Amino acid sequence: MARKDWWEHHEVSHQLLDLVPELLSGDYQVVDGADSLVALLNFVRLVLISEFPRKVEVLNVPQWSKLLGALASQVDTELATLDSGSENSAMRVHLVADLLSRCRDLLS
């Protein structure tokens, strides 16, 4: 689906937006939920770069900023506590950290 028309499927998009706070609540470790977080952060990034005219209405930027900030703290903590031998886990957390940074840049 082209980037220009993905909002035409707004029902699904709004359902996904409603899940953002729940998925970013920090109820699980970043390394364990990396796949879900990568998918969610890619969706968030798509919302932020979209030209959807009602984007401001559906985005709760202060809430997203707070949630992304909390996730950033969680990422930092997990990176600091990872074993030096867990290269795969570190790569997963770094992937989440990179996407998180891109989303936070778009919000500011």
PDB file of C-alpha atoms in Angstrom:
ATOM      1  CA  MET A   1       0.000   0.000   0.000  1.00  0.00           C
ATOM      2  CA  ALA A   2       1.397   3.365  -0.959  1.00  0.00           C
ATOM      3  CA  ARG A   3       2.300   5.788   1.806  1.00  0.00           C
ATOM      4  CA  LYS A   4      -0.187   8.327   0.487  1.00  0.00           C
ATOM      5  CA  ASP A   5      -3.250   6.120   0.867  1.00  0.00           C
ATOM      6  CA  TRP A   6      -2.548   4.084   3.986  1.00  0.00           C
ATOM      7  CA  TRP A   7      -4.680   6.441   6.090  1.00  0.00           C
ATOM      8  CA  GLU A   8      -7.669   5.487   3.944  1.00  0.00           C
ATOM      9  CA  HIS A   9      -7.672   2.406   6.095  1.00  0.00           C
ATOM     10  CA  HIS A  10      -8.174   4.676   9.087  1.00  0.00           C
ATOM     11  CA  GLU A  11     -10.177   2.138  11.095  1.00  0.00           C
ATOM     12  CA  VAL A  12      -7.148  -0.121  11.442  1.00  0.00           C
ATOM     13  CA  SER A  13      -4.813   2.847  11.875  1.00  0.00           C
ATOM     14  CA  HIS A  14      -6.877   4.239  14.749  1.00  0.00           C
ATOM     15  CA  GLN A  15      -7.025   0.828  16.415  1.00  0.00           C
ATOM     16  CA  LEU A  16      -3.236   0.620  16.223  1.00  0.00           C
ATOM     17  CA  LEU A  17      -2.871   4.149  17.591  1.00  0.00           C
ATOM     18  CA  ASP A  18      -5.026   3.159  20.548  1.00  0.00           C
ATOM     19  CA  LEU A  19      -2.553   0.365  21.307  1.00  0.00           C
ATOM     20  CA  VAL A  20       0.502   2.647  21.446  1.00  0.00           C
ATOM     21  CA  PRO A  21       0.224   3.499  25.170  1.00  0.00           C
ATOM     22  CA  GLU A  22      -0.379  -0.129  26.104  1.00  0.00           C
ATOM     23  CA  LEU A  23       2.524  -1.418  24.036  1.00  0.00           C
ATOM     24  CA  LEU A  24       4.888   1.260  25.339  1.00  0.00           C
ATOM     25  CA  SER A  25       3.895   0.769  28.975  1.00  0.00           C
ATOM     26  CA  GLY A  26       7.167  -0.989  29.798  1.00  0.00           C
ATOM     27  CA  ASP A  27       5.525  -4.135  31.118  1.00  0.00           C
ATOM     28  CA  TYR A  28       8.177  -6.328  29.529  1.00  0.00           C
ATOM     29  CA  GLN A  29      11.875  -6.224  28.846  1.00  0.00           C
ATOM     30  CA  VAL A  30      12.973  -4.522  25.649  1.00  0.00           C
ATOM     31  CA  VAL A  31      15.064  -7.504  24.609  1.00  0.00           C
ATOM     32  CA  ASP A  32      12.048  -9.846  24.983  1.00  0.00           C
ATOM     33  CA  GLY A  33       9.629  -7.529  23.199  1.00  0.00           C
ATOM     34  CA  ALA A  34      12.018  -6.233  20.552  1.00  0.00           C
ATOM     35  CA  ASP A  35      10.003  -7.569  17.610  1.00  0.00           C
ATOM     36  CA  SER A  36       6.789  -5.955  18.830  1.00  0.00           C
ATOM     37  CA  LEU A  37       8.569  -2.715  19.679  1.00  0.00           C
ATOM     38  CA  VAL A  38      10.254  -2.552  16.261  1.00  0.00           C
ATOM     39  CA  ALA A  39       6.892  -3.034  14.544  1.00  0.00           C
ATOM     40  CA  LEU A  40       5.227  -0.436  16.772  1.00  0.00           C
ATOM     41  CA  LEU A  41       8.006   2.122  16.410  1.00  0.00           C
ATOM     42  CA  ASN A  42       7.949   1.723  12.631  1.00  0.00           C
ATOM     43  CA  PHE A  43       4.196   2.370  12.718  1.00  0.00           C
ATOM     44  CA  VAL A  44       4.669   5.402  14.989  1.00  0.00           C
ATOM     45  CA  ARG A  45       7.329   6.719  12.617  1.00  0.00           C
ATOM     46  CA  LEU A  46       4.976   6.261   9.668  1.00  0.00           C
ATOM     47  CA  VAL A  47       2.285   8.237  11.500  1.00  0.00           C
ATOM     48  CA  LEU A  48       4.740  11.009  12.311  1.00  0.00           C
ATOM     49  CA  ILE A  49       5.967  11.413   8.726  1.00  0.00           C
ATOM     50  CA  SER A  50       2.536  11.056   7.144  1.00  0.00           C
ATOM     51  CA  GLU A  51       0.642  13.860   5.483  1.00  0.00           C
ATOM     52  CA  PHE A  52      -2.622  12.787   7.058  1.00  0.00           C
ATOM     53  CA  PRO A  53      -4.650  15.991   7.536  1.00  0.00           C
ATOM     54  CA  ARG A  54      -6.119  14.969  10.909  1.00  0.00           C
ATOM     55  CA  LYS A  55      -2.797  13.708  12.289  1.00  0.00           C
ATOM     56  CA  VAL A  56      -2.770  16.309  15.062  1.00  0.00           C
ATOM     57  CA  GLU A  57      -6.174  15.112  16.256  1.00  0.00           C
ATOM     58  CA  VAL A  58      -5.155  11.469  16.533  1.00  0.00           C
ATOM     59  CA  LEU A  59      -1.715  12.075  17.996  1.00  0.00           C
ATOM     60  CA  ASN A  60      -1.410  12.745  21.675  1.00  0.00           C
ATOM     61  CA  VAL A  61       2.123  14.126  21.372  1.00  0.00           C
ATOM     62  CA  PRO A  62       2.714  14.847  25.094  1.00  0.00           C
ATOM     63  CA  GLN A  63       1.624  11.311  25.982  1.00  0.00           C
ATOM     64  CA  TRP A  64       3.753   9.776  23.208  1.00  0.00           C
ATOM     65  CA  SER A  65       6.752  11.880  24.229  1.00  0.00           C
ATOM     66  CA  LYS A  66       6.396  10.697  27.809  1.00  0.00           C
ATOM     67  CA  LEU A  67       6.019   7.044  26.779  1.00  0.00           C
ATOM     68  CA  LEU A  68       8.957   7.209  24.380  1.00  0.00           C
ATOM     69  CA  GLY A  69      11.055   8.882  27.069  1.00  0.00           C
ATOM     70  CA  ALA A  70      10.223   6.108  29.526  1.00  0.00           C
ATOM     71  CA  LEU A  71      11.113   3.517  26.890  1.00  0.00           C
ATOM     72  CA  ALA A  72      14.428   5.302  26.284  1.00  0.00           C
ATOM     73  CA  SER A  73      15.234   5.013  29.996  1.00  0.00           C
ATOM     74  CA  GLN A  74      14.331   1.344  29.906  1.00  0.00           C
ATOM     75  CA  VAL A  75      16.574   0.816  26.853  1.00  0.00           C
ATOM     76  CA  ASP A  76      19.476   2.564  28.594  1.00  0.00           C
ATOM     77  CA  THR A  77      19.026   0.403  31.685  1.00  0.00           C
ATOM     78  CA  GLU A  78      18.910  -2.816  29.683  1.00  0.00           C
ATOM     79  CA  LEU A  79      21.965  -1.860  27.645  1.00  0.00           C
ATOM     80  CA  ALA A  80      23.883  -1.181  30.854  1.00  0.00           C
ATOM     81  CA  THR A  81      22.929  -4.536  32.382  1.00  0.00           C
ATOM     82  CA  LEU A  82      23.410  -6.810  29.355  1.00  0.00           C
ATOM     83  CA  ASP A  83      26.102  -9.452  29.627  1.00  0.00           C
ATOM     84  CA  SER A  84      29.081  -8.930  27.358  1.00  0.00           C
ATOM     85  CA  GLY A  85      28.451 -12.383  25.871  1.00  0.00           C
ATOM     86  CA  SER A  86      24.875 -11.675  24.778  1.00  0.00           C
ATOM     87  CA  GLU A  87      25.640 -10.111  21.400  1.00  0.00           C
ATOM     88  CA  ASN A  88      22.254 -11.069  19.910  1.00  0.00           C
ATOM     89  CA  SER A  89      20.378  -9.436  22.778  1.00  0.00           C
ATOM     90  CA  ALA A  90      22.481  -6.296  22.483  1.00  0.00           C
ATOM     91  CA  MET A  91      21.728  -6.064  18.753  1.00  0.00           C
ATOM     92  CA  ARG A  92      17.997  -6.335  19.441  1.00  0.00           C
ATOM     93  CA  VAL A  93      18.093  -3.585  22.061  1.00  0.00           C
ATOM     94  CA  HIS A  94      20.245  -1.363  19.813  1.00  0.00           C
ATOM     95  CA  LEU A  95      17.724  -1.799  16.976  1.00  0.00           C
ATOM     96  CA  VAL A  96      14.916  -0.638  19.261  1.00  0.00           C
ATOM     97  CA  ALA A  97      17.110   2.244  20.476  1.00  0.00           C
ATOM     98  CA  ASP A  98      17.775   3.402  16.903  1.00  0.00           C
ATOM     99  CA  LEU A  99      14.095   3.413  15.928  1.00  0.00           C
ATOM    100  CA  LEU A 100      13.197   5.060  19.211  1.00  0.00           C
ATOM    101  CA  SER A 101      15.692   7.833  18.531  1.00  0.00           C
ATOM    102  CA  ARG A 102      14.209   8.420  15.075  1.00  0.00           C
ATOM    103  CA  CYS A 103      10.696   8.679  16.507  1.00  0.00           C
ATOM    104  CA  ARG A 104      11.785  11.050  19.261  1.00  0.00           C
ATOM    105  CA  ASP A 105      13.539  13.259  16.690  1.00  0.00           C
ATOM    106  CA  LEU A 106      10.311  13.476  14.677  1.00  0.00           C
ATOM    107  CA  LEU A 107       8.315  14.427  17.773  1.00  0.00           C
ATOM    108  CA  SER A 108      10.598  17.295  18.695  1.00  0.00           C
TER     109      SER A 108
END
